PDB file of C-alpha atoms in Angstrom:
ATOM      1  CA  MET A 287       0.000   0.000   0.000  1.00  0.00           C
ATOM      2  CA  SER A 288       1.084   3.433  -0.784  1.00  0.00           C
ATOM      3  CA  GLU A 289       1.140   6.296   1.676  1.00  0.00           C
ATOM      4  CA  GLU A 290      -1.546   8.198  -0.294  1.00  0.00           C
ATOM      5  CA  THR A 291      -4.291   5.615   0.278  1.00  0.00           C
ATOM      6  CA  LYS A 292      -4.692   5.742   4.029  1.00  0.00           C
ATOM      7  CA  GLN A 293      -7.565   3.954   5.752  1.00  0.00           C
ATOM      8  CA  PRO A 294      -9.772   6.258   7.950  1.00  0.00           C
ATOM      9  CA  THR A 295      -9.092   5.810  11.616  1.00  0.00           C
ATOM     10  CA  ALA A 296     -11.789   4.857  14.131  1.00  0.00           C
ATOM     11  CA  GLU A 297     -12.018   8.469  15.212  1.00  0.00           C
ATOM     12  CA  GLU A 298     -12.738   9.711  11.730  1.00  0.00           C
ATOM     13  CA  THR A 299     -15.463   7.197  10.665  1.00  0.00           C
ATOM     14  CA  PRO A 300     -18.952   8.674   9.996  1.00  0.00           C
ATOM     15  CA  GLU A 301     -20.499   6.247  12.475  1.00  0.00           C
ATOM     16  CA  THR A 302     -18.249   7.468  15.216  1.00  0.00           C
ATOM     17  CA  GLN A 303     -18.919  11.095  14.383  1.00  0.00           C
ATOM     18  CA  ALA A 304     -22.737  10.543  14.422  1.00  0.00           C
ATOM     19  CA  GLY A 305     -22.485   8.733  17.766  1.00  0.00           C
ATOM     20  CA  ALA A 306     -20.463  11.543  19.214  1.00  0.00           C
ATOM     21  CA  GLU A 307     -23.031  14.144  18.049  1.00  0.00           C
ATOM     22  CA  GLN A 308     -25.893  12.062  19.492  1.00  0.00           C
ATOM     23  CA  THR A 309     -24.132  11.742  22.837  1.00  0.00           C
ATOM     24  CA  ALA A 310     -23.508  15.490  22.916  1.00  0.00           C
ATOM     25  CA  GLU A 311     -27.208  16.205  22.190  1.00  0.00           C
ATOM     26  CA  GLN A 312     -28.348  13.784  24.925  1.00  0.00           C
ATOM     27  CA  THR A 313     -25.995  15.360  27.421  1.00  0.00           C
ATOM     28  CA  ALA A 314     -27.251  18.859  26.541  1.00  0.00           C
ATOM     29  CA  GLN A 315     -30.874  17.701  26.815  1.00  0.00           C
ATOM     30  CA  GLU A 316     -30.277  16.064  30.200  1.00  0.00           C
ATOM     31  CA  GLN A 317     -28.645  19.239  31.450  1.00  0.00           C
ATOM     32  CA  THR A 318     -31.602  21.318  30.192  1.00  0.00           C
ATOM     33  CA  GLU A 319     -34.069  18.978  31.940  1.00  0.00           C
ATOM     34  CA  LYS A 320     -32.073  19.139  35.148  1.00  0.00           C
ATOM     35  CA  THR A 321     -31.949  22.917  34.913  1.00  0.00           C
ATOM     36  CA  GLY A 322     -35.749  23.040  34.237  1.00  0.00           C
ATOM     37  CA  LYS A 323     -36.454  20.796  37.230  1.00  0.00           C
ATOM     38  CA  GLY A 324     -34.197  22.919  39.352  1.00  0.00           C
ATOM     39  CA  LYS A 325     -36.083  26.070  38.284  1.00  0.00           C
ATOM     40  CA  LYS A 326     -39.443  24.427  39.040  1.00  0.00           C
ATOM     41  CA  LYS A 327     -38.236  23.430  42.469  1.00  0.00           C
ATOM     42  CA  LYS A 328     -37.020  26.956  43.063  1.00  0.00           C
ATOM     43  CA  GLU A 329     -40.359  28.354  41.878  1.00  0.00           C
ATOM     44  CA  LYS A 330     -42.262  26.039  44.220  1.00  0.00           C
ATOM     45  CA  GLU A 331     -40.042  26.929  47.091  1.00  0.00           C
ATOM     46  CA  LYS A 332     -40.702  30.665  46.735  1.00  0.00           C
ATOM     47  CA  THR A 333     -42.415  32.072  49.792  1.00  0.00           C
ATOM     48  CA  TYR A 334     -43.645  35.536  50.624  1.00  0.00           C
ATOM     49  CA  THR A 335     -43.509  37.222  53.952  1.00  0.00           C
ATOM     50  CA  LEU A 336     -46.282  39.648  54.843  1.00  0.00           C
ATOM     51  CA  THR A 337     -46.251  42.168  57.588  1.00  0.00           C
ATOM     52  CA  GLN A 338     -49.006  42.354  60.166  1.00  0.00           C
ATOM     53  CA  GLN A 339     -50.341  45.478  58.447  1.00  0.00           C
ATOM     54  CA  GLN A 340     -50.460  43.731  55.068  1.00  0.00           C
ATOM     55  CA  MET A 341     -52.281  40.737  56.589  1.00  0.00           C
ATOM     56  CA  GLU A 342     -54.876  43.015  58.167  1.00  0.00           C
ATOM     57  CA  ALA A 343     -55.340  44.851  54.859  1.00  0.00           C
ATOM     58  CA  ALA A 344     -55.812  41.525  53.023  1.00  0.00           C
ATOM     59  CA  GLU A 345     -58.387  40.328  55.583  1.00  0.00           C
ATOM     60  CA  LEU A 346     -60.245  43.649  55.352  1.00  0.00           C
ATOM     61  CA  ALA A 347     -60.272  43.425  51.545  1.00  0.00           C
ATOM     62  CA  ALA A 348     -61.643  39.842  51.735  1.00  0.00           C
ATOM     63  CA  LYS A 349     -64.399  40.959  54.128  1.00  0.00           C
ATOM     64  CA  GLN A 350     -65.308  43.894  51.889  1.00  0.00           C
ATOM     65  CA  LEU A 351     -65.454  41.590  48.847  1.00  0.00           C
ATOM     66  CA  GLU A 352     -67.746  39.182  50.708  1.00  0.00           C
ATOM     67  CA  SER A 353     -69.971  42.084  51.770  1.00  0.00           C
ATOM     68  CA  VAL A 354     -70.207  43.388  48.182  1.00  0.00           C
ATOM     69  CA  LYS A 355     -71.026  39.886  46.909  1.00  0.00           C
ATOM     70  CA  ASP A 356     -73.765  39.556  49.535  1.00  0.00           C
ATOM     71  CA  GLN A 357     -75.213  42.951  48.559  1.00  0.00           C
ATOM     72  CA  PHE A 358     -75.123  41.952  44.889  1.00  0.00           C
ATOM     73  CA  VAL A 359     -76.990  38.677  45.562  1.00  0.00           C
ATOM     74  CA  ARG A 360     -79.620  40.492  47.661  1.00  0.00           C
ATOM     75  CA  LEU A 361     -80.059  43.217  45.047  1.00  0.00           C
ATOM     76  CA  THR A 362     -80.449  40.630  42.274  1.00  0.00           C
ATOM     77  CA  ALA A 363     -83.095  38.747  44.289  1.00  0.00           C
ATOM     78  CA  GLU A 364     -84.963  41.981  45.086  1.00  0.00           C
ATOM     79  CA  TYR A 365     -84.962  43.010  41.432  1.00  0.00           C
ATOM     80  CA  ASP A 366     -86.209  39.582  40.357  1.00  0.00           C
ATOM     81  CA  ASN A 367     -89.057  39.776  42.907  1.00  0.00           C
ATOM     82  CA  TYR A 368     -89.886  43.322  41.796  1.00  0.00           C
ATOM     83  CA  ARG A 369     -89.973  42.247  38.136  1.00  0.00           C
ATOM     84  CA  LYS A 370     -92.281  39.294  38.892  1.00  0.00           C
ATOM     85  CA  ARG A 371     -94.540  41.424  41.113  1.00  0.00           C
ATOM     86  CA  THR A 372     -94.895  44.214  38.536  1.00  0.00           C
ATOM     87  CA  ALA A 373     -95.569  41.674  35.770  1.00  0.00           C
ATOM     88  CA  LYS A 374     -98.289  40.094  37.915  1.00  0.00           C
ATOM     89  CA  GLU A 375     -99.824  43.497  38.756  1.00  0.00           C
ATOM     90  CA  LYS A 376     -99.701  44.494  35.097  1.00  0.00           C
ATOM     91  CA  ASP A 377    -101.467  41.286  34.060  1.00  0.00           C
ATOM     92  CA  SER A 378    -104.044  41.738  36.835  1.00  0.00           C
ATOM     93  CA  LEU A 379    -104.784  45.327  35.710  1.00  0.00           C
ATOM     94  CA  TYR A 380    -105.109  44.154  32.107  1.00  0.00           C
ATOM     95  CA  GLN A 381    -107.494  41.337  33.078  1.00  0.00           C
ATOM     96  CA  ASP A 382    -109.605  43.731  35.198  1.00  0.00           C
ATOM     97  CA  ALA A 383    -109.841  46.253  32.358  1.00  0.00           C
ATOM     98  CA  LYS A 384    -110.712  43.469  29.920  1.00  0.00           C
ATOM     99  CA  ALA A 385    -113.413  42.121  32.262  1.00  0.00           C
ATOM    100  CA  ASP A 386    -114.934  45.602  32.687  1.00  0.00           C
ATOM    101  CA  THR A 387    -114.990  46.152  28.921  1.00  0.00           C
ATOM    102  CA  ILE A 388    -116.585  42.773  28.197  1.00  0.00           C
ATOM    103  CA  SER A 389    -119.157  43.298  30.969  1.00  0.00           C
ATOM    104  CA  ALA A 390    -120.359  46.432  29.171  1.00  0.00           C
ATOM    105  CA  PHE A 391    -121.053  44.360  26.042  1.00  0.00           C
ATOM    106  CA  LEU A 392    -123.033  41.640  27.842  1.00  0.00           C
ATOM    107  CA  ALA A 393    -126.199  43.778  27.681  1.00  0.00           C
ATOM    108  CA  VAL A 394    -125.907  43.537  23.873  1.00  0.00           C
ATOM    109  CA  TYR A 395    -125.594  39.751  24.255  1.00  0.00           C
ATOM    110  CA  ASP A 396    -128.853  39.675  26.263  1.00  0.00           C
ATOM    111  CA  ASN A 397    -130.701  41.810  23.697  1.00  0.00           C
ATOM    112  CA  LEU A 398    -129.502  39.682  20.777  1.00  0.00           C
ATOM    113  CA  GLU A 399    -130.499  36.500  22.601  1.00  0.00           C
ATOM    114  CA  ARG A 400    -134.014  37.827  23.332  1.00  0.00           C
ATOM    115  CA  ALA A 401    -134.441  39.202  19.802  1.00  0.00           C
ATOM    116  CA  ALA A 402    -133.348  35.933  18.179  1.00  0.00           C
ATOM    117  CA  ALA A 403    -135.758  33.972  20.389  1.00  0.00           C
ATOM    118  CA  SER A 404    -138.788  36.217  19.824  1.00  0.00           C
ATOM    119  CA  GLU A 405    -138.445  37.070  16.121  1.00  0.00           C
ATOM    120  CA  GLY A 406    -140.955  35.428  13.670  1.00  0.00           C
ATOM    121  CA  GLY A 407    -140.889  31.847  12.312  1.00  0.00           C
ATOM    122  CA  GLU A 408    -137.915  29.667  11.478  1.00  0.00           C
ATOM    123  CA  ASP A 409    -137.900  30.795   7.833  1.00  0.00           C
ATOM    124  CA  SER A 410    -137.944  34.504   8.691  1.00  0.00           C
ATOM    125  CA  PRO A 411    -134.930  36.291   7.149  1.00  0.00           C
ATOM    126  CA  HIS A 412    -134.834  38.671  10.132  1.00  0.00           C
ATOM    127  CA  LYS A 413    -134.613  35.744  12.556  1.00  0.00           C
ATOM    128  CA  LYS A 414    -131.821  34.118  10.529  1.00  0.00           C
ATOM    129  CA  GLY A 415    -129.926  37.416  10.393  1.00  0.00           C
ATOM    130  CA  LEU A 416    -130.229  37.915  14.140  1.00  0.00           C
ATOM    131  CA  GLU A 417    -129.119  34.354  14.812  1.00  0.00           C
ATOM    132  CA  MET A 418    -126.040  34.860  12.618  1.00  0.00           C
ATOM    133  CA  ILE A 419    -125.142  38.088  14.442  1.00  0.00           C
ATOM    134  CA  PHE A 420    -125.724  36.401  17.802  1.00  0.00           C
ATOM    135  CA  THR A 421    -123.489  33.457  16.806  1.00  0.00           C
ATOM    136  CA  GLN A 422    -120.777  35.859  15.642  1.00  0.00           C
ATOM    137  CA  PHE A 423    -120.983  37.762  18.939  1.00  0.00           C
ATOM    138  CA  LYS A 424    -120.632  34.511  20.915  1.00  0.00           C
ATOM    139  CA  ASP A 425    -117.579  33.539  18.827  1.00  0.00           C
ATOM    140  CA  ILE A 426    -115.924  36.890  19.591  1.00  0.00           C
ATOM    141  CA  LEU A 427    -116.505  36.407  23.316  1.00  0.00           C
ATOM    142  CA  GLN A 428    -115.087  32.897  23.131  1.00  0.00           C
ATOM    143  CA  LYS A 429    -111.929  34.135  21.362  1.00  0.00           C
ATOM    144  CA  GLN A 430    -111.434  36.632  24.199  1.00  0.00           C
ATOM    145  CA  GLY A 431    -111.476  33.782  26.721  1.00  0.00           C
ATOM    146  CA  VAL A 432    -115.047  34.382  27.921  1.00  0.00           C
ATOM    147  CA  THR A 433    -117.111  31.293  28.772  1.00  0.00           C
ATOM    148  CA  GLU A 434    -120.764  31.023  29.723  1.00  0.00           C
ATOM    149  CA  ILE A 435    -121.489  29.594  33.163  1.00  0.00           C
ATOM    150  CA  GLU A 436    -123.350  26.309  32.764  1.00  0.00           C
ATOM    151  CA  ALA A 437    -126.273  26.643  35.155  1.00  0.00           C
ATOM    152  CA  GLN A 438    -129.334  24.874  33.746  1.00  0.00           C
ATOM    153  CA  GLY A 439    -129.854  21.561  35.594  1.00  0.00           C
ATOM    154  CA  LYS A 440    -126.670  22.036  37.645  1.00  0.00           C
ATOM    155  CA  PRO A 441    -126.391  22.273  41.443  1.00  0.00           C
ATOM    156  CA  PHE A 442    -126.684  25.846  42.697  1.00  0.00           C
ATOM    157  CA  ASP A 443    -123.257  27.483  43.153  1.00  0.00           C
ATOM    158  CA  PRO A 444    -123.438  30.753  45.142  1.00  0.00           C
ATOM    159  CA  GLU A 445    -120.017  31.824  43.843  1.00  0.00           C
ATOM    160  CA  LYS A 446    -121.227  31.789  40.239  1.00  0.00           C
ATOM    161  CA  MET A 447    -125.011  32.206  40.522  1.00  0.00           C
ATOM    162  CA  ASN A 448    -127.607  34.498  42.083  1.00  0.00           C
ATOM    163  CA  ALA A 449    -130.909  32.802  43.041  1.00  0.00           C
ATOM    164  CA  VAL A 450    -133.867  35.167  42.669  1.00  0.00           C
ATOM    165  CA  MET A 451    -136.665  32.552  42.858  1.00  0.00           C
ATOM    166  CA  HIS A 452    -137.351  29.187  44.416  1.00  0.00           C
ATOM    167  CA  ILE A 453    -139.698  26.526  43.106  1.00  0.00           C
ATOM    168  CA  ASP A 454    -141.026  23.241  44.479  1.00  0.00           C
ATOM    169  CA  ASP A 455    -140.549  20.542  41.861  1.00  0.00           C
ATOM    170  CA  GLU A 456    -140.403  16.829  42.627  1.00  0.00           C
ATOM    171  CA  ASN A 457    -138.724  16.130  39.277  1.00  0.00           C
ATOM    172  CA  LEU A 458    -135.702  18.224  40.248  1.00  0.00           C
ATOM    173  CA  GLY A 459    -133.154  17.586  42.968  1.00  0.00           C
ATOM    174  CA  GLU A 460    -132.655  19.858  45.944  1.00  0.00           C
ATOM    175  CA  ASN A 461    -130.777  23.086  45.112  1.00  0.00           C
ATOM    176  CA  GLU A 462    -130.856  22.246  41.403  1.00  0.00           C
ATOM    177  CA  VAL A 463    -131.163  25.127  38.943  1.00  0.00           C
ATOM    178  CA  ALA A 464    -134.647  24.954  37.403  1.00  0.00           C
ATOM    179  CA  GLN A 465    -134.414  27.958  35.084  1.00  0.00           C
ATOM    180  CA  VAL A 466    -131.826  30.523  33.958  1.00  0.00           C
ATOM    181  CA  PHE A 467    -133.170  34.078  33.666  1.00  0.00           C
ATOM    182  CA  GLN A 468    -129.874  35.671  32.675  1.00  0.00           C
ATOM    183  CA  ALA A 469    -126.713  33.922  31.545  1.00  0.00           C
ATOM    184  CA  GLY A 470    -123.581  34.311  33.657  1.00  0.00           C
ATOM    185  CA  PHE A 471    -120.037  34.604  32.282  1.00  0.00           C
ATOM    186  CA  MET A 472    -116.454  33.970  33.345  1.00  0.00           C
ATOM    187  CA  LEU A 473    -113.181  35.352  32.044  1.00  0.00           C
ATOM    188  CA  GLY A 474    -110.690  32.604  32.802  1.00  0.00           C
ATOM    189  CA  ASP A 475    -111.274  31.798  36.492  1.00  0.00           C
ATOM    190  CA  LYS A 476    -112.904  35.157  37.276  1.00  0.00           C
ATOM    191  CA  VAL A 477    -116.684  35.624  37.308  1.00  0.00           C
ATOM    192  CA  ILE A 478    -117.543  38.776  35.359  1.00  0.00           C
ATOM    193  CA  ARG A 479    -121.319  38.315  35.696  1.00  0.00           C
ATOM    194  CA  HIS A 480    -123.251  35.932  37.933  1.00  0.00           C
ATOM    195  CA  ALA A 481    -125.994  33.834  36.379  1.00  0.00           C
ATOM    196  CA  ILE A 482    -129.477  34.817  37.592  1.00  0.00           C
ATOM    197  CA  VAL A 483    -131.379  31.601  38.242  1.00  0.00           C
ATOM    198  CA  GLN A 484    -134.420  29.909  39.727  1.00  0.00           C
ATOM    199  CA  VAL A 485    -133.598  27.110  42.192  1.00  0.00           C
ATOM    200  CA  ALA A 486    -135.653  24.067  43.132  1.00  0.00           C
ATOM    201  CA  ASN A 487    -136.237  23.379  46.837  1.00  0.00           C
TER     202      ASN A 487
END
């Protein structure tokens, strides 16, 4: 062999160089991890010393925060109650005004009912016209939530009916409504006009 063609030594082989680089990287990484762990330990170990004055100020601030939170919760509850109460009052006022308005129209209902009952024969165009108007009026009341109190043949209910006459009738039960003189009406659960009835003894 000539001097020019030298074989690479173990130190100069690519495998050795790659191994050396890998070892250097691992060592650097291990040192970084150790340093990171050391920093974390140092961070955990940090403590703060407060003076008596600072402790008192912190306690006062905590008490003030608790007081403000309590006031906020109370204020929120009061507002919620106020909102519900005003909504209820508003609805109550609306229902009262609606009941008063409908009550004023019930006289028209009575007149239409009497007119439809007394007008000529079944084929009379006037009777048919009145019946159509009466039906339309009843539909309007129904759409507004108004219902007629069922009284005929029912037990007498003093909360919904006014008895103006009594009759002795063996065919009817005691306190049973024998005849309705004027229809009564309810708006939801509220009586806007009591039924005027005759009651059997």
